[in-house]
């Protein structure tokens, strides 16, 4: 018995969807690699170049993001400080998707240049921090975990004491 393979014609729609999904995966991987590979000699130029190349195709967001705590310049007496955020003009969604909208996304928490959490809420405790100065960056990113353009990013420097 000879088996015949039937070929379904590929439509431009499904091909475009696969291409778009592959492009999003490549962008997220490139951003993660750029964020994780901190070569002190380049001063962040590689990450900036990667981000600039991706930014041309990213949507904008009407969101306004602020850090309520810890405030800039605040001294906290907890090794795991609570982060409380305020987000206006957008909502946090828990589903990751390539069908992105400017008013839907996730929150990324970065402490001292390292991504520590990708979450779906406006309140959370940071991981254990050593006493001393720390910089918290918080970014509202699209539902595909890549940044908007311009980026919706804010930061606060704070001191942890015992």
PDB file of C-alpha atoms in Angstrom:
ATOM      1  CA  UNK A   1       0.000   0.000   0.000  1.00  0.00           C
ATOM      2  CA  UNK A   2       1.401   3.362  -1.002  1.00  0.00           C
ATOM      3  CA  UNK A   3       0.707   6.239   1.300  1.00  0.00           C
ATOM      4  CA  UNK A   4       0.198   9.574  -0.294  1.00  0.00           C
ATOM      5  CA  UNK A   5       0.847  12.779   1.491  1.00  0.00           C
ATOM      6  CA  UNK A   6      -1.749  15.345   0.876  1.00  0.00           C
ATOM      7  CA  UNK A   7      -0.491  18.864   0.780  1.00  0.00           C
ATOM      8  CA  UNK A   8      -2.602  21.636   2.095  1.00  0.00           C
ATOM      9  CA  UNK A   9      -2.007  24.933   0.406  1.00  0.00           C
ATOM     10  CA  UNK A  10      -0.391  27.387   2.769  1.00  0.00           C
ATOM     11  CA  UNK A  11      -2.172  30.628   3.087  1.00  0.00           C
ATOM     12  CA  UNK A  12      -0.450  33.947   3.466  1.00  0.00           C
ATOM     13  CA  UNK A  13      -2.422  34.507   6.664  1.00  0.00           C
ATOM     14  CA  UNK A  14      -0.985  31.492   8.517  1.00  0.00           C
ATOM     15  CA  UNK A  15       2.483  32.151   7.088  1.00  0.00           C
ATOM     16  CA  UNK A  16       2.296  35.746   8.293  1.00  0.00           C
ATOM     17  CA  UNK A  17       1.134  34.583  11.718  1.00  0.00           C
ATOM     18  CA  UNK A  18       4.042  32.142  12.004  1.00  0.00           C
ATOM     19  CA  UNK A  19       6.498  34.791  10.844  1.00  0.00           C
ATOM     20  CA  UNK A  20       5.120  37.332  13.326  1.00  0.00           C
ATOM     21  CA  UNK A  21       5.299  34.799  16.177  1.00  0.00           C
ATOM     22  CA  UNK A  22       8.882  33.866  15.239  1.00  0.00           C
ATOM     23  CA  UNK A  23       9.834  37.544  15.056  1.00  0.00           C
ATOM     24  CA  UNK A  24       8.387  38.199  18.522  1.00  0.00           C
ATOM     25  CA  UNK A  25      10.263  35.223  19.968  1.00  0.00           C
ATOM     26  CA  UNK A  26      13.491  36.474  18.370  1.00  0.00           C
ATOM     27  CA  UNK A  27      12.942  39.990  19.735  1.00  0.00           C
ATOM     28  CA  UNK A  28      12.219  38.785  23.263  1.00  0.00           C
ATOM     29  CA  UNK A  29      15.250  36.475  23.158  1.00  0.00           C
ATOM     30  CA  UNK A  30      17.481  39.282  21.890  1.00  0.00           C
ATOM     31  CA  UNK A  31      16.255  41.640  24.608  1.00  0.00           C
ATOM     32  CA  UNK A  32      16.710  39.012  27.306  1.00  0.00           C
ATOM     33  CA  UNK A  33      20.211  38.225  26.049  1.00  0.00           C
ATOM     34  CA  UNK A  34      21.110  41.913  25.925  1.00  0.00           C
ATOM     35  CA  UNK A  35      19.754  42.455  29.436  1.00  0.00           C
ATOM     36  CA  UNK A  36      21.487  39.407  30.868  1.00  0.00           C
ATOM     37  CA  UNK A  37      24.875  39.925  29.231  1.00  0.00           C
ATOM     38  CA  UNK A  38      26.297  42.883  31.050  1.00  0.00           C
ATOM     39  CA  UNK A  39      29.764  43.494  29.701  1.00  0.00           C
ATOM     40  CA  UNK A  40      31.147  46.343  31.743  1.00  0.00           C
ATOM     41  CA  UNK A  41      33.392  47.474  28.871  1.00  0.00           C
ATOM     42  CA  UNK A  42      30.679  48.450  26.386  1.00  0.00           C
ATOM     43  CA  UNK A  43      28.675  50.705  28.698  1.00  0.00           C
ATOM     44  CA  UNK A  44      25.370  49.160  27.558  1.00  0.00           C
ATOM     45  CA  UNK A  45      25.885  50.054  23.904  1.00  0.00           C
ATOM     46  CA  UNK A  46      24.972  46.548  22.693  1.00  0.00           C
ATOM     47  CA  UNK A  47      21.685  46.593  24.580  1.00  0.00           C
ATOM     48  CA  UNK A  48      20.933  50.084  23.279  1.00  0.00           C
ATOM     49  CA  UNK A  49      21.602  49.030  19.690  1.00  0.00           C
ATOM     50  CA  UNK A  50      19.400  45.945  20.066  1.00  0.00           C
ATOM     51  CA  UNK A  51      16.621  47.969  21.648  1.00  0.00           C
ATOM     52  CA  UNK A  52      16.846  50.660  18.954  1.00  0.00           C
ATOM     53  CA  UNK A  53      16.567  48.075  16.184  1.00  0.00           C
ATOM     54  CA  UNK A  54      13.477  46.555  17.782  1.00  0.00           C
ATOM     55  CA  UNK A  55      11.869  49.878  18.705  1.00  0.00           C
ATOM     56  CA  UNK A  56      10.982  50.743  15.124  1.00  0.00           C
ATOM     57  CA  UNK A  57       8.192  48.128  15.084  1.00  0.00           C
ATOM     58  CA  UNK A  58       6.886  48.492  18.644  1.00  0.00           C
ATOM     59  CA  UNK A  59       3.563  50.108  19.553  1.00  0.00           C
ATOM     60  CA  UNK A  60       3.291  53.008  21.963  1.00  0.00           C
ATOM     61  CA  UNK A  61       1.341  52.927  25.210  1.00  0.00           C
ATOM     62  CA  UNK A  62      -0.756  55.589  26.938  1.00  0.00           C
ATOM     63  CA  UNK A  63       0.260  54.106  30.311  1.00  0.00           C
ATOM     64  CA  UNK A  64       1.746  56.177  33.124  1.00  0.00           C
ATOM     65  CA  UNK A  65       3.636  54.117  35.711  1.00  0.00           C
ATOM     66  CA  UNK A  66       4.820  55.353  39.111  1.00  0.00           C
ATOM     67  CA  UNK A  67       6.525  53.709  42.072  1.00  0.00           C
ATOM     68  CA  UNK A  68       4.645  54.459  45.292  1.00  0.00           C
ATOM     69  CA  UNK A  69       7.089  52.528  47.498  1.00  0.00           C
ATOM     70  CA  UNK A  70       9.985  52.464  47.902  1.00  0.00           C
ATOM     71  CA  UNK A  71      10.192  56.160  47.072  1.00  0.00           C
ATOM     72  CA  UNK A  72      13.294  57.660  45.559  1.00  0.00           C
ATOM     73  CA  UNK A  73      15.753  58.414  48.384  1.00  0.00           C
ATOM     74  CA  UNK A  74      13.813  56.353  50.949  1.00  0.00           C
ATOM     75  CA  UNK A  75      15.523  54.268  53.630  1.00  0.00           C
ATOM     76  CA  UNK A  76      13.838  50.910  54.189  1.00  0.00           C
ATOM     77  CA  UNK A  77      14.405  48.618  57.145  1.00  0.00           C
ATOM     78  CA  UNK A  78      13.426  45.389  55.404  1.00  0.00           C
ATOM     79  CA  UNK A  79      15.697  43.055  53.460  1.00  0.00           C
ATOM     80  CA  UNK A  80      12.665  42.237  51.250  1.00  0.00           C
ATOM     81  CA  UNK A  81      11.030  45.628  50.676  1.00  0.00           C
ATOM     82  CA  UNK A  82       7.492  45.794  49.353  1.00  0.00           C
ATOM     83  CA  UNK A  83       7.047  47.412  45.955  1.00  0.00           C
ATOM     84  CA  UNK A  84       3.758  49.217  45.359  1.00  0.00           C
ATOM     85  CA  UNK A  85       3.031  50.687  41.962  1.00  0.00           C
ATOM     86  CA  UNK A  86       0.423  52.896  40.361  1.00  0.00           C
ATOM     87  CA  UNK A  87      -0.567  52.308  36.722  1.00  0.00           C
ATOM     88  CA  UNK A  88      -2.870  54.748  34.920  1.00  0.00           C
ATOM     89  CA  UNK A  89      -4.157  54.430  31.358  1.00  0.00           C
ATOM     90  CA  UNK A  90      -3.561  50.694  30.992  1.00  0.00           C
ATOM     91  CA  UNK A  91      -4.299  47.372  32.629  1.00  0.00           C
ATOM     92  CA  UNK A  92      -2.221  44.369  33.561  1.00  0.00           C
ATOM     93  CA  UNK A  93      -3.126  41.139  31.806  1.00  0.00           C
ATOM     94  CA  UNK A  94      -1.924  37.693  32.808  1.00  0.00           C
ATOM     95  CA  UNK A  95      -1.977  36.149  29.355  1.00  0.00           C
ATOM     96  CA  UNK A  96       1.088  36.381  27.115  1.00  0.00           C
ATOM     97  CA  UNK A  97       0.137  37.004  23.492  1.00  0.00           C
ATOM     98  CA  UNK A  98       1.529  38.309  20.238  1.00  0.00           C
ATOM     99  CA  UNK A  99      -1.686  40.295  19.636  1.00  0.00           C
ATOM    100  CA  UNK A 100      -0.458  43.294  21.574  1.00  0.00           C
ATOM    101  CA  UNK A 101      -2.320  46.451  22.473  1.00  0.00           C
ATOM    102  CA  UNK A 102      -0.895  49.651  23.897  1.00  0.00           C
ATOM    103  CA  UNK A 103      -3.110  49.563  26.977  1.00  0.00           C
ATOM    104  CA  UNK A 104      -2.426  45.959  28.049  1.00  0.00           C
ATOM    105  CA  UNK A 105       0.736  44.381  29.391  1.00  0.00           C
ATOM    106  CA  UNK A 106       2.865  43.072  32.238  1.00  0.00           C
ATOM    107  CA  UNK A 107       5.215  44.544  34.836  1.00  0.00           C
ATOM    108  CA  UNK A 108       8.962  43.799  34.882  1.00  0.00           C
ATOM    109  CA  UNK A 109      10.922  44.524  38.069  1.00  0.00           C
ATOM    110  CA  UNK A 110      14.657  45.159  37.719  1.00  0.00           C
ATOM    111  CA  UNK A 111      16.897  45.621  40.758  1.00  0.00           C
ATOM    112  CA  UNK A 112      20.451  46.879  40.293  1.00  0.00           C
ATOM    113  CA  UNK A 113      20.271  46.091  36.575  1.00  0.00           C
ATOM    114  CA  UNK A 114      19.003  42.507  36.977  1.00  0.00           C
ATOM    115  CA  UNK A 115      15.516  41.349  36.056  1.00  0.00           C
ATOM    116  CA  UNK A 116      14.092  39.888  39.262  1.00  0.00           C
ATOM    117  CA  UNK A 117      10.452  39.401  38.370  1.00  0.00           C
ATOM    118  CA  UNK A 118       7.889  39.514  35.589  1.00  0.00           C
ATOM    119  CA  UNK A 119       4.582  39.874  37.343  1.00  0.00           C
ATOM    120  CA  UNK A 120       0.927  40.604  36.860  1.00  0.00           C
ATOM    121  CA  UNK A 121       0.190  42.838  39.815  1.00  0.00           C
ATOM    122  CA  UNK A 122       0.946  46.233  41.319  1.00  0.00           C
ATOM    123  CA  UNK A 123       2.208  45.007  44.697  1.00  0.00           C
ATOM    124  CA  UNK A 124       4.986  42.563  45.479  1.00  0.00           C
ATOM    125  CA  UNK A 125       7.990  41.958  47.704  1.00  0.00           C
ATOM    126  CA  UNK A 126      11.463  42.181  46.231  1.00  0.00           C
ATOM    127  CA  UNK A 127      13.913  39.325  46.711  1.00  0.00           C
ATOM    128  CA  UNK A 128      16.371  39.427  49.618  1.00  0.00           C
ATOM    129  CA  UNK A 129      18.592  42.517  49.314  1.00  0.00           C
ATOM    130  CA  UNK A 130      21.868  43.279  51.031  1.00  0.00           C
ATOM    131  CA  UNK A 131      22.166  46.426  53.130  1.00  0.00           C
ATOM    132  CA  UNK A 132      23.162  49.419  51.033  1.00  0.00           C
ATOM    133  CA  UNK A 133      22.037  51.455  48.044  1.00  0.00           C
ATOM    134  CA  UNK A 134      19.817  49.809  45.422  1.00  0.00           C
ATOM    135  CA  UNK A 135      18.102  50.987  42.237  1.00  0.00           C
ATOM    136  CA  UNK A 136      14.661  49.650  41.368  1.00  0.00           C
ATOM    137  CA  UNK A 137      13.493  49.997  37.768  1.00  0.00           C
ATOM    138  CA  UNK A 138       9.927  49.090  36.876  1.00  0.00           C
ATOM    139  CA  UNK A 139       8.735  48.737  33.304  1.00  0.00           C
ATOM    140  CA  UNK A 140       5.271  48.249  31.867  1.00  0.00           C
ATOM    141  CA  UNK A 141       5.826  46.017  28.845  1.00  0.00           C
ATOM    142  CA  UNK A 142       3.490  44.702  26.165  1.00  0.00           C
ATOM    143  CA  UNK A 143       1.731  41.359  26.596  1.00  0.00           C
ATOM    144  CA  UNK A 144       4.531  39.741  24.578  1.00  0.00           C
ATOM    145  CA  UNK A 145       7.027  40.885  27.285  1.00  0.00           C
ATOM    146  CA  UNK A 146       8.855  43.249  24.918  1.00  0.00           C
ATOM    147  CA  UNK A 147       8.919  46.998  25.631  1.00  0.00           C
ATOM    148  CA  UNK A 148       6.662  49.644  24.191  1.00  0.00           C
ATOM    149  CA  UNK A 149       8.162  52.536  22.230  1.00  0.00           C
ATOM    150  CA  UNK A 150       8.675  54.853  23.913  1.00  0.00           C
ATOM    151  CA  UNK A 151       9.354  52.703  26.950  1.00  0.00           C
ATOM    152  CA  UNK A 152       7.074  52.983  29.981  1.00  0.00           C
ATOM    153  CA  UNK A 153       9.806  52.890  32.614  1.00  0.00           C
ATOM    154  CA  UNK A 154      10.383  54.481  35.986  1.00  0.00           C
ATOM    155  CA  UNK A 155      12.968  54.041  38.736  1.00  0.00           C
ATOM    156  CA  UNK A 156      13.747  54.801  42.353  1.00  0.00           C
ATOM    157  CA  UNK A 157      17.017  54.617  44.289  1.00  0.00           C
ATOM    158  CA  UNK A 158      16.625  53.538  47.893  1.00  0.00           C
ATOM    159  CA  UNK A 159      18.740  52.444  50.871  1.00  0.00           C
ATOM    160  CA  UNK A 160      18.312  49.139  52.731  1.00  0.00           C
ATOM    161  CA  UNK A 161      19.442  49.145  56.388  1.00  0.00           C
ATOM    162  CA  UNK A 162      19.250  46.440  59.038  1.00  0.00           C
TER     163      UNK A 162
END
